PDB file of C-alpha atoms in Angstrom:
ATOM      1  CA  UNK J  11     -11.176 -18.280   3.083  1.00  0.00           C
ATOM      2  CA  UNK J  12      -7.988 -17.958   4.912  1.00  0.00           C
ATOM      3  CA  UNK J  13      -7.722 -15.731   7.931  1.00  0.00           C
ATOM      4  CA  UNK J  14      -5.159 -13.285   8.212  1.00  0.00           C
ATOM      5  CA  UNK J  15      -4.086 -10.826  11.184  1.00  0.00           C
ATOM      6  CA  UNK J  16      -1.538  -8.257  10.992  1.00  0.00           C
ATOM      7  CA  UNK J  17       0.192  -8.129  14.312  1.00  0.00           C
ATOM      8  CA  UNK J  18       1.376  -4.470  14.565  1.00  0.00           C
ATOM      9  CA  UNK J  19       4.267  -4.168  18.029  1.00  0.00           C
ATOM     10  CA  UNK J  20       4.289  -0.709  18.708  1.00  0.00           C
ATOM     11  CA  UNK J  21       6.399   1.024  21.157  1.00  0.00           C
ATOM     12  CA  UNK J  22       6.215   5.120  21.057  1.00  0.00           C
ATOM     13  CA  UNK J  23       5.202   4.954  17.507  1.00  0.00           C
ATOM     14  CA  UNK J  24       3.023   8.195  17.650  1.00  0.00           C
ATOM     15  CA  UNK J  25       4.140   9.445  15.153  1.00  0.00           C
ATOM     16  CA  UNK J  26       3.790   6.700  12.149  1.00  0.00           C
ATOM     17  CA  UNK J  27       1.116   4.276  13.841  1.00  0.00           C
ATOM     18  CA  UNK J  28      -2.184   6.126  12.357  1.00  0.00           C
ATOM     19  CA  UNK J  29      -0.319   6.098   8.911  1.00  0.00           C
ATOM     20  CA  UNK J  30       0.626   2.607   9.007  1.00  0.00           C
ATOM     21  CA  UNK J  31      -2.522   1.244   9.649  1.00  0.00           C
ATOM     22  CA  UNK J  32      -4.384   3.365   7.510  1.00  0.00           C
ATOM     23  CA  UNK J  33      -2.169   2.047   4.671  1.00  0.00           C
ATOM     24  CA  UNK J  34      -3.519  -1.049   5.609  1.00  0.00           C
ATOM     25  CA  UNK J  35      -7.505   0.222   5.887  1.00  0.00           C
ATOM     26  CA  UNK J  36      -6.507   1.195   2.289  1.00  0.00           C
ATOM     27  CA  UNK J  37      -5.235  -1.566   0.934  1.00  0.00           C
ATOM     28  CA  UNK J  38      -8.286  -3.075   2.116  1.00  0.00           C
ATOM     29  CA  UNK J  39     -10.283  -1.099   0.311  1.00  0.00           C
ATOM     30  CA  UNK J  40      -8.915  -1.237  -2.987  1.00  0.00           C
ATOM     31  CA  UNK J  41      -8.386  -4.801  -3.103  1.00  0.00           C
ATOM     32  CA  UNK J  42     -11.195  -6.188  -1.794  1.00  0.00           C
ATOM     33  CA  UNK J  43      -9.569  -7.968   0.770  1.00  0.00           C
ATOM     34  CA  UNK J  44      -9.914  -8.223   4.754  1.00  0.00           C
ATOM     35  CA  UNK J  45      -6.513  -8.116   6.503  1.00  0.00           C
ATOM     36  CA  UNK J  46      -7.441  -7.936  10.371  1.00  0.00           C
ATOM     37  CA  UNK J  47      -4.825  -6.391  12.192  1.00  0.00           C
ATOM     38  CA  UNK J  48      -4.026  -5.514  15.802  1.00  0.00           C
ATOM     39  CA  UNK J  49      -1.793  -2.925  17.074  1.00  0.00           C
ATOM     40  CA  UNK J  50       0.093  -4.018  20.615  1.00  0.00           C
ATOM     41  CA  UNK J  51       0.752  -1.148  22.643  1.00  0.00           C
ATOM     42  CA  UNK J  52       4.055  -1.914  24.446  1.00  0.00           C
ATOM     43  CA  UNK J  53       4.195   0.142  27.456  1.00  0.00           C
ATOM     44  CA  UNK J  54       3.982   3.206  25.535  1.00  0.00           C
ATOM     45  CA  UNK J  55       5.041   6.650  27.065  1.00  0.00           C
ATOM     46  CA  UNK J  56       3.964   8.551  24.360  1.00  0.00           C
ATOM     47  CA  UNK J  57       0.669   9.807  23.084  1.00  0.00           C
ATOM     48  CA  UNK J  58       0.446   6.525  21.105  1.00  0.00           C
ATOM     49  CA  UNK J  59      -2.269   5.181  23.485  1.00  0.00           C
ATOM     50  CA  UNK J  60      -4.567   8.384  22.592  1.00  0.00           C
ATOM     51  CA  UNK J  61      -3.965   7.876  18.778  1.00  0.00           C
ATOM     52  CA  UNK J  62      -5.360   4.366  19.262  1.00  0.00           C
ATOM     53  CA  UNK J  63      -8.381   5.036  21.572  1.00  0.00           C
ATOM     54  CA  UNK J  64      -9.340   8.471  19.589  1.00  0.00           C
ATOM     55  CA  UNK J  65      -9.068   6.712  16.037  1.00  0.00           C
ATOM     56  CA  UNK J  66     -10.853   3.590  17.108  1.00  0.00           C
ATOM     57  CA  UNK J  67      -7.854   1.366  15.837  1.00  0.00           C
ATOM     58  CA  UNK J  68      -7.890  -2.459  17.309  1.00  0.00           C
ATOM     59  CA  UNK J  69      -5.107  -2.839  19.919  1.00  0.00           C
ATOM     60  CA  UNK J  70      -4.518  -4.354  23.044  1.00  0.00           C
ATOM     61  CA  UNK J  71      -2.716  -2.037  25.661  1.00  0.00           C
ATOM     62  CA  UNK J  72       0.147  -3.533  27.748  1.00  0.00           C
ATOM     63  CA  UNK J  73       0.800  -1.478  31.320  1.00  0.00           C
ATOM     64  CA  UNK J  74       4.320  -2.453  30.825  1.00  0.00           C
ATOM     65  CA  UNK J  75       7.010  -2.691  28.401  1.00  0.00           C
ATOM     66  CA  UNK J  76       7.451  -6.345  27.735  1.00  0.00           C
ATOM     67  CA  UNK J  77      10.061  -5.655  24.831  1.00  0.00           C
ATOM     68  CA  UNK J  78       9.004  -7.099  20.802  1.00  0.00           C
ATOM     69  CA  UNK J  79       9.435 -10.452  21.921  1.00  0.00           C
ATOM     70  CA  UNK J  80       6.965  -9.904  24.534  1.00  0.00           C
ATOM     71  CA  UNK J  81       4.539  -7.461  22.543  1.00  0.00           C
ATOM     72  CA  UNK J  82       4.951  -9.993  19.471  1.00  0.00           C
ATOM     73  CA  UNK J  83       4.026 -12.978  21.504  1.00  0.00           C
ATOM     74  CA  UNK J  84       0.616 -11.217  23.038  1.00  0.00           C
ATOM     75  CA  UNK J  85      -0.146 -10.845  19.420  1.00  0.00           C
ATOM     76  CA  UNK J  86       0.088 -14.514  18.677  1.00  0.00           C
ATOM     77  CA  UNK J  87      -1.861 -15.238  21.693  1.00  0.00           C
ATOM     78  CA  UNK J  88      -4.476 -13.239  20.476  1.00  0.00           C
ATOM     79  CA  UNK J  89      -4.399 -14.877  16.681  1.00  0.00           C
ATOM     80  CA  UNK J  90      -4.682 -18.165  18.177  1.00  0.00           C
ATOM     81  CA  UNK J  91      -7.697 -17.492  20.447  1.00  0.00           C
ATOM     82  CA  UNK J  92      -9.285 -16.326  18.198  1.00  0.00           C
ATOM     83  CA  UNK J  93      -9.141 -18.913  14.743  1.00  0.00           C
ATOM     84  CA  UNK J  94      -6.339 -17.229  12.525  1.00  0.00           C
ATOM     85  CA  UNK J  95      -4.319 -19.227   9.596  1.00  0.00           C
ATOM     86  CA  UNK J  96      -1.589 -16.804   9.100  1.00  0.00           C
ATOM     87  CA  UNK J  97      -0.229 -14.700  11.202  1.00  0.00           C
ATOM     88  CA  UNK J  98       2.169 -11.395  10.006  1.00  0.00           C
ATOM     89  CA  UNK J  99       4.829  -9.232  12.175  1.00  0.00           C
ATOM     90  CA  UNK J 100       3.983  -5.625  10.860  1.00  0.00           C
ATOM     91  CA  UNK J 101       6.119  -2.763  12.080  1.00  0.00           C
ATOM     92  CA  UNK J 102       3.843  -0.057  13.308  1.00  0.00           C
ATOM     93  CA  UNK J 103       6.890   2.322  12.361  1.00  0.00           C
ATOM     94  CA  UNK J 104       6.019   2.673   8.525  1.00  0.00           C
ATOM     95  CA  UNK J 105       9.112  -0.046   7.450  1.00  0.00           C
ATOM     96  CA  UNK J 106       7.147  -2.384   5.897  1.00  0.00           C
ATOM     97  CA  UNK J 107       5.365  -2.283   2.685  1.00  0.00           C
ATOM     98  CA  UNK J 108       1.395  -3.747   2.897  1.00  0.00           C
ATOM     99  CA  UNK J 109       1.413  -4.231  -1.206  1.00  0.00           C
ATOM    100  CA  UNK J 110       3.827  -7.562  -0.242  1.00  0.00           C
ATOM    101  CA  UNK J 111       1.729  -9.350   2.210  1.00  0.00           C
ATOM    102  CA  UNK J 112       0.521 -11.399  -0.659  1.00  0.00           C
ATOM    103  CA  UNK J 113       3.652 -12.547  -2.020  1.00  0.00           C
ATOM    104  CA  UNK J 114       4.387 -12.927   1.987  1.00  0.00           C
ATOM    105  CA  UNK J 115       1.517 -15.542   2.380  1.00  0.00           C
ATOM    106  CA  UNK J 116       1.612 -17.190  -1.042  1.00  0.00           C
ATOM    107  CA  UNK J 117       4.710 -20.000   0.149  1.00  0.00           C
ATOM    108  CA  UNK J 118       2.354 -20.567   3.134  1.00  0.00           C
ATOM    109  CA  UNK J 119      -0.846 -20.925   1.587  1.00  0.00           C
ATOM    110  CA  UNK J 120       1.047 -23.257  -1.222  1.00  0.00           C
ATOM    111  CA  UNK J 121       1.921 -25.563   1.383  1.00  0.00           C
ATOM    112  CA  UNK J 122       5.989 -24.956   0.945  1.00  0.00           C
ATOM    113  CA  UNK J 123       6.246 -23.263   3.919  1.00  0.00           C
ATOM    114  CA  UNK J 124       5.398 -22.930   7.587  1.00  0.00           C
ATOM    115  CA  UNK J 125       7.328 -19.540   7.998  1.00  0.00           C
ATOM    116  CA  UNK J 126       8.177 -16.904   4.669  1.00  0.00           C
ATOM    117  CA  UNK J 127      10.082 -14.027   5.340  1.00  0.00           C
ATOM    118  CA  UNK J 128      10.070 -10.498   3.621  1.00  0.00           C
ATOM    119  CA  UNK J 129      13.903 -10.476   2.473  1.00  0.00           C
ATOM    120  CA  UNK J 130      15.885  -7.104   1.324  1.00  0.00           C
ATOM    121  CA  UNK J 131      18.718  -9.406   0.093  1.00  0.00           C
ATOM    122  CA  UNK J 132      17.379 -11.608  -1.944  1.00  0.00           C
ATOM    123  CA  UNK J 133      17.057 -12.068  -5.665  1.00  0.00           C
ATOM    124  CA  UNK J 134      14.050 -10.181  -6.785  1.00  0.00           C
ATOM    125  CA  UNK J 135      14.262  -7.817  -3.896  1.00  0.00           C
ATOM    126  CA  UNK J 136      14.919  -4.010  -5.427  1.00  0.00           C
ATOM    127  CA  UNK J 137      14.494  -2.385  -1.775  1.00  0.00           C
ATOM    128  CA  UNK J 138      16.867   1.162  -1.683  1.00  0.00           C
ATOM    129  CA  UNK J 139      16.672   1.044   1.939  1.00  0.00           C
ATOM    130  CA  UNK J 140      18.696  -1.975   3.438  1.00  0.00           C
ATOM    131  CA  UNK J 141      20.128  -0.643   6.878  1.00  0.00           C
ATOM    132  CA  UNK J 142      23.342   0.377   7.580  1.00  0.00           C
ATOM    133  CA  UNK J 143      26.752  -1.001   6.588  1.00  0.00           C
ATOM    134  CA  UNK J 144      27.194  -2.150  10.487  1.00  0.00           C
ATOM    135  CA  UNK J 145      23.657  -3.775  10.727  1.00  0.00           C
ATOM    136  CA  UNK J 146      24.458  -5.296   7.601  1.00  0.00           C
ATOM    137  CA  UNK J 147      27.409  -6.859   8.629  1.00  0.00           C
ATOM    138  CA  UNK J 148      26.011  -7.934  11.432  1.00  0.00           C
ATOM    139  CA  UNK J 149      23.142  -9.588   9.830  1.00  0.00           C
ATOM    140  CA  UNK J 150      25.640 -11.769   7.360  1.00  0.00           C
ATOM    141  CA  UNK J 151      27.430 -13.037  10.527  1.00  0.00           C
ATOM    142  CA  UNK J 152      24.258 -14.171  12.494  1.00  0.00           C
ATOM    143  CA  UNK J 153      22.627 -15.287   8.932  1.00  0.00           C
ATOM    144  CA  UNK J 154      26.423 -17.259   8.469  1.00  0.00           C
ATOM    145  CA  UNK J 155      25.830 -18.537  12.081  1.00  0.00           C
ATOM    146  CA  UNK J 156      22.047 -19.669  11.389  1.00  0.00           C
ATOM    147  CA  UNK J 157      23.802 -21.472   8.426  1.00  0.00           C
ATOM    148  CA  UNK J 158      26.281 -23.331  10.463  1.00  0.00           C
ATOM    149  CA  UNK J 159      23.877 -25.002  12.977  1.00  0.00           C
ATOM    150  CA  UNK J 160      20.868 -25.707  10.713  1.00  0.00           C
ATOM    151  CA  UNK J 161      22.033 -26.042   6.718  1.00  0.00           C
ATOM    152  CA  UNK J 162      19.815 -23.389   5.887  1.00  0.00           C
ATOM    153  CA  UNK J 163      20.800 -20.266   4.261  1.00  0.00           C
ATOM    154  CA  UNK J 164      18.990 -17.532   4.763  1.00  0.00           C
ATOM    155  CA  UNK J 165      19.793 -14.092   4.381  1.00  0.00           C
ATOM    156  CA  UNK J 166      17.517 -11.376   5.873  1.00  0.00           C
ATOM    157  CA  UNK J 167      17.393 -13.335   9.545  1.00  0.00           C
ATOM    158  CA  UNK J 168      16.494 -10.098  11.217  1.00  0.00           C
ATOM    159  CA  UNK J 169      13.377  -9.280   9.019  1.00  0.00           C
ATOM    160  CA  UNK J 170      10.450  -8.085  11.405  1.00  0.00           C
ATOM    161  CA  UNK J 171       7.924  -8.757   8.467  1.00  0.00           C
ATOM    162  CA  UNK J 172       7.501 -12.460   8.713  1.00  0.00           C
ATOM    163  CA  UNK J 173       4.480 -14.428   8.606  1.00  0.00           C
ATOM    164  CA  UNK J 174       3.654 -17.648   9.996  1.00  0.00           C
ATOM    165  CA  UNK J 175       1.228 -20.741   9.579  1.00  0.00           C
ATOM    166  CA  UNK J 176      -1.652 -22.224  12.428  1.00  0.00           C
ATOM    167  CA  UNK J 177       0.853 -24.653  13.930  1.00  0.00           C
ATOM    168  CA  UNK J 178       3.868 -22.335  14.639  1.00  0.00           C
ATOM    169  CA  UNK J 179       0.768 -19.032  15.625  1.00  0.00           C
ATOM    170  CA  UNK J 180       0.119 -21.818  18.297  1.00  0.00           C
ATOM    171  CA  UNK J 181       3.645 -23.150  18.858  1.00  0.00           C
ATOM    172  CA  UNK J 182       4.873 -19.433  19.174  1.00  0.00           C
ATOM    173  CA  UNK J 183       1.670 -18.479  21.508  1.00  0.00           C
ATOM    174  CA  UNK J 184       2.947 -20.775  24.032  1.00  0.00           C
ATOM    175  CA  UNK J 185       6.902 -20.608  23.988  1.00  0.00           C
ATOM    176  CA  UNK J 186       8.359 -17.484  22.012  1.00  0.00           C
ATOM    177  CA  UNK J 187      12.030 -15.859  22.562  1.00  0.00           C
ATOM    178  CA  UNK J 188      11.819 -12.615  24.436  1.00  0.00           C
ATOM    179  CA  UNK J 189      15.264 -11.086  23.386  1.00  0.00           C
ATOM    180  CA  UNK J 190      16.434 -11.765  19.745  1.00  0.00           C
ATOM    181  CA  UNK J 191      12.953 -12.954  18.488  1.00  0.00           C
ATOM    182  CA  UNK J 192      13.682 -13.599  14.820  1.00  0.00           C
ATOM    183  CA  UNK J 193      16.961 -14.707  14.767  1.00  0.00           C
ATOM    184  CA  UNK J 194      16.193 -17.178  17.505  1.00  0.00           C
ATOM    185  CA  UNK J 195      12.694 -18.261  16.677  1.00  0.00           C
ATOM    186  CA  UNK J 196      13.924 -19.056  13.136  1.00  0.00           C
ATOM    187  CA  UNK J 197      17.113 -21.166  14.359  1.00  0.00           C
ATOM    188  CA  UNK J 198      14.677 -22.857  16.871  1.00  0.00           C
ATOM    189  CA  UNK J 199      12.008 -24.029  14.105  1.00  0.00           C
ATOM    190  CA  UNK J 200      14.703 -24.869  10.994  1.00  0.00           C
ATOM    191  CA  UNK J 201      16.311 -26.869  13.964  1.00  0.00           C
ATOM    192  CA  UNK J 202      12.427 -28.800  14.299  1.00  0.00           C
ATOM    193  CA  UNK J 203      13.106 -29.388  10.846  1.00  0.00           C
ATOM    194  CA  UNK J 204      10.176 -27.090   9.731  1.00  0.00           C
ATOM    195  CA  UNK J 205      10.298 -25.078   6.226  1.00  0.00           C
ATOM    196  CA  UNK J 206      11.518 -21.729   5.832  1.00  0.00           C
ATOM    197  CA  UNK J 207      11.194 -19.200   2.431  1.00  0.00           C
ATOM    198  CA  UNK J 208      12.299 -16.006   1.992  1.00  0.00           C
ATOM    199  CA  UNK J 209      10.300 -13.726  -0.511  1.00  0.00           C
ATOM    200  CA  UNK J 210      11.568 -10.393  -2.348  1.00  0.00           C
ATOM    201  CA  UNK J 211       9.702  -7.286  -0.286  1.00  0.00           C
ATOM    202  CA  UNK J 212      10.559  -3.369  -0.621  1.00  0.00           C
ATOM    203  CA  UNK J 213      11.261  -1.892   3.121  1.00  0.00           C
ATOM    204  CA  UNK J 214      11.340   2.042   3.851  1.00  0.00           C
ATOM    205  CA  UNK J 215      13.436   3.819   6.633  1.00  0.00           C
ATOM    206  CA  UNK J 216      11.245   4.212   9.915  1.00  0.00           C
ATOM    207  CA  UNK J 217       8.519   7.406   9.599  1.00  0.00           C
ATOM    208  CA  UNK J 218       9.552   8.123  13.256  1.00  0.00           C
ATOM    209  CA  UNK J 219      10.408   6.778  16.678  1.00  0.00           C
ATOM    210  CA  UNK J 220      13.564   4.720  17.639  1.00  0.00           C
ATOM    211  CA  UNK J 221      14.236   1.828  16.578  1.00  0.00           C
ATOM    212  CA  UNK J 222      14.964  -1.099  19.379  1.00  0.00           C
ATOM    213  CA  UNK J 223      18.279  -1.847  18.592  1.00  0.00           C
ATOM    214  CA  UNK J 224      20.093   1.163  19.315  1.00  0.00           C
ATOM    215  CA  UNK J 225      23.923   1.707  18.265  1.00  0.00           C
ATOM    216  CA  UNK J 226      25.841   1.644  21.605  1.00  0.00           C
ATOM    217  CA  UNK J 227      23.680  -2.045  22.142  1.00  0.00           C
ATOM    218  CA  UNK J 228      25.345  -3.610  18.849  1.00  0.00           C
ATOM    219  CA  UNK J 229      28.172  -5.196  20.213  1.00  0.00           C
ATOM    220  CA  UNK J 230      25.936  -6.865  22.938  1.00  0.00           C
ATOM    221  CA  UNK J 231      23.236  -7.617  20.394  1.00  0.00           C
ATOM    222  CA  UNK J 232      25.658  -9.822  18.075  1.00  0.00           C
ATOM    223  CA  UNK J 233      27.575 -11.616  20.759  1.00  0.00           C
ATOM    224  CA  UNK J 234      23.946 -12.063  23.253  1.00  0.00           C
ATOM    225  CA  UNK J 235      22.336 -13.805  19.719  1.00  0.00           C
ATOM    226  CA  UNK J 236      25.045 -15.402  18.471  1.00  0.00           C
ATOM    227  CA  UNK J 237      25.219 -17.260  21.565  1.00  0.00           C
ATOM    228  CA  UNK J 238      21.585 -18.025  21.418  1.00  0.00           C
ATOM    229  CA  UNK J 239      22.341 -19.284  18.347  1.00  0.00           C
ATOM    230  CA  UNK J 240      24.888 -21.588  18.987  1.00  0.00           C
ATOM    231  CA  UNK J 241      22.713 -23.180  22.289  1.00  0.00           C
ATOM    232  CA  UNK J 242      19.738 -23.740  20.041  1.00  0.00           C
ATOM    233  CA  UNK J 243      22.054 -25.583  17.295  1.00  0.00           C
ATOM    234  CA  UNK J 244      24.050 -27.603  19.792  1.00  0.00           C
ATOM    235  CA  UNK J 245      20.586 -29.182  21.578  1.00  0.00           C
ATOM    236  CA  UNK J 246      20.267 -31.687  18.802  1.00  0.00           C
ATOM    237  CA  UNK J 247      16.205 -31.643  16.483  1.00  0.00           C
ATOM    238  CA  UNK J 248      13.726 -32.928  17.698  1.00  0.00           C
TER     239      UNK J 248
END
């Protein structure tokens, strides 16, 4: 049997990080199955710590704020030390949907992929909540961008609910972007020539918090990643 963590990033998520991983105790329960997951407490200056400790909930505190490239990372650290096949970004801010981990793993665990993303925009995909018009512009140009330095099209290149094989859990334990993790991570392994799917999911607006990318950021966002971008696809594959 394949094993599976959940790796849950949460930065001042009191609010939605019980609910979200009760959701997944839950699923658990009704379907027989036995998703692990650990929460990563980024740094948090909210009560988010007590939730954790008080509800017993498996997470490993960070004293600072290392970002979600930082928090994701410790999270494939701790998959590979300790044996896991797959390994799945979660939000711990009630976004993503637990009933599509399945269909998450399934390109994986077919051998067609060594990365699947949960997708809003593809086919398949009826998800009401897709962002905002901005953040959906923005994601076309960096998914055009992605396009224009690897061949690939994909379309939701900003997805946080991704999951990943043994080779890149241990590829991404040891070298993982900081700042623009899924945007970059993805150019970075297409450009390895490694395999890529996208699968349908339903996402729901955030039960609370704020989110990481914050308006007044936007414009230094798109032109900080679309410069990552374009140095990843003009080093050549390996």
């Amino acid at each position: 049997m394949n094993k599976i963590l959940l790796i849950i990033p949460a930065y001042n998520e009191q609010d939605s990080i019980l609910s979200t991983t009760q959701t997944i105790d839950e699923y658990n329960m009704c379907h027989s199955t036995h998703l692990d997951y650990i929460v990563i407490n980024d740094g948090s200056k909210d009560n988010t710590e007590n939730i954790l400790v008080e509800n017993d909930i498996p997470h490993i505190k960070l004293v600072h704020n290392l970002g979600i490239g930082g928090a994701v990372q410790t999270g494939y650290k701790y998959a590979f030390e300790n044996g896991y096949d797959i390994a799945i970004q979660f939000d711990g801010d009630g976004q993503h949907d637990v009933n599509f981990v399945g269909d998450i793993c399934k390109p994986i665990l077919e051998g067609n992929a060594n990365m699947s993303i949960g997708s809003r925009f593809v086919e398949g995909s009826t998800s009401e909540f897709k962002s905002t018009k901005a953040r959906q512009m923005g994601i076309k140009i960096i998914s055009a961008f992605i396009k224009c330095f690897t061949h690939e099209k994909l379309y939701d290149v900003t997805s946080g609910f991704r999951a990943i094989d043994r080779g890149l859990i241990q590829q991404f334990a040891n070298d993982y972007p900081l700042e623009y993790p899924e945007p970059i991570s993805t150019t970075q392994i297409l450009k390895e020539g490694k395999h890529v799917s996208e699968v349908p999911v339903e996402m729901n607006e955030r039960s609370g918090g704020v989110s990481s990318i914050r308006s007044w950021k936007n414009a230094y966002y798109m032109i900080n990643v679309l410069l990552s971008i374009m140095i990843i696809g003009t080093r050549g594959s390996k």
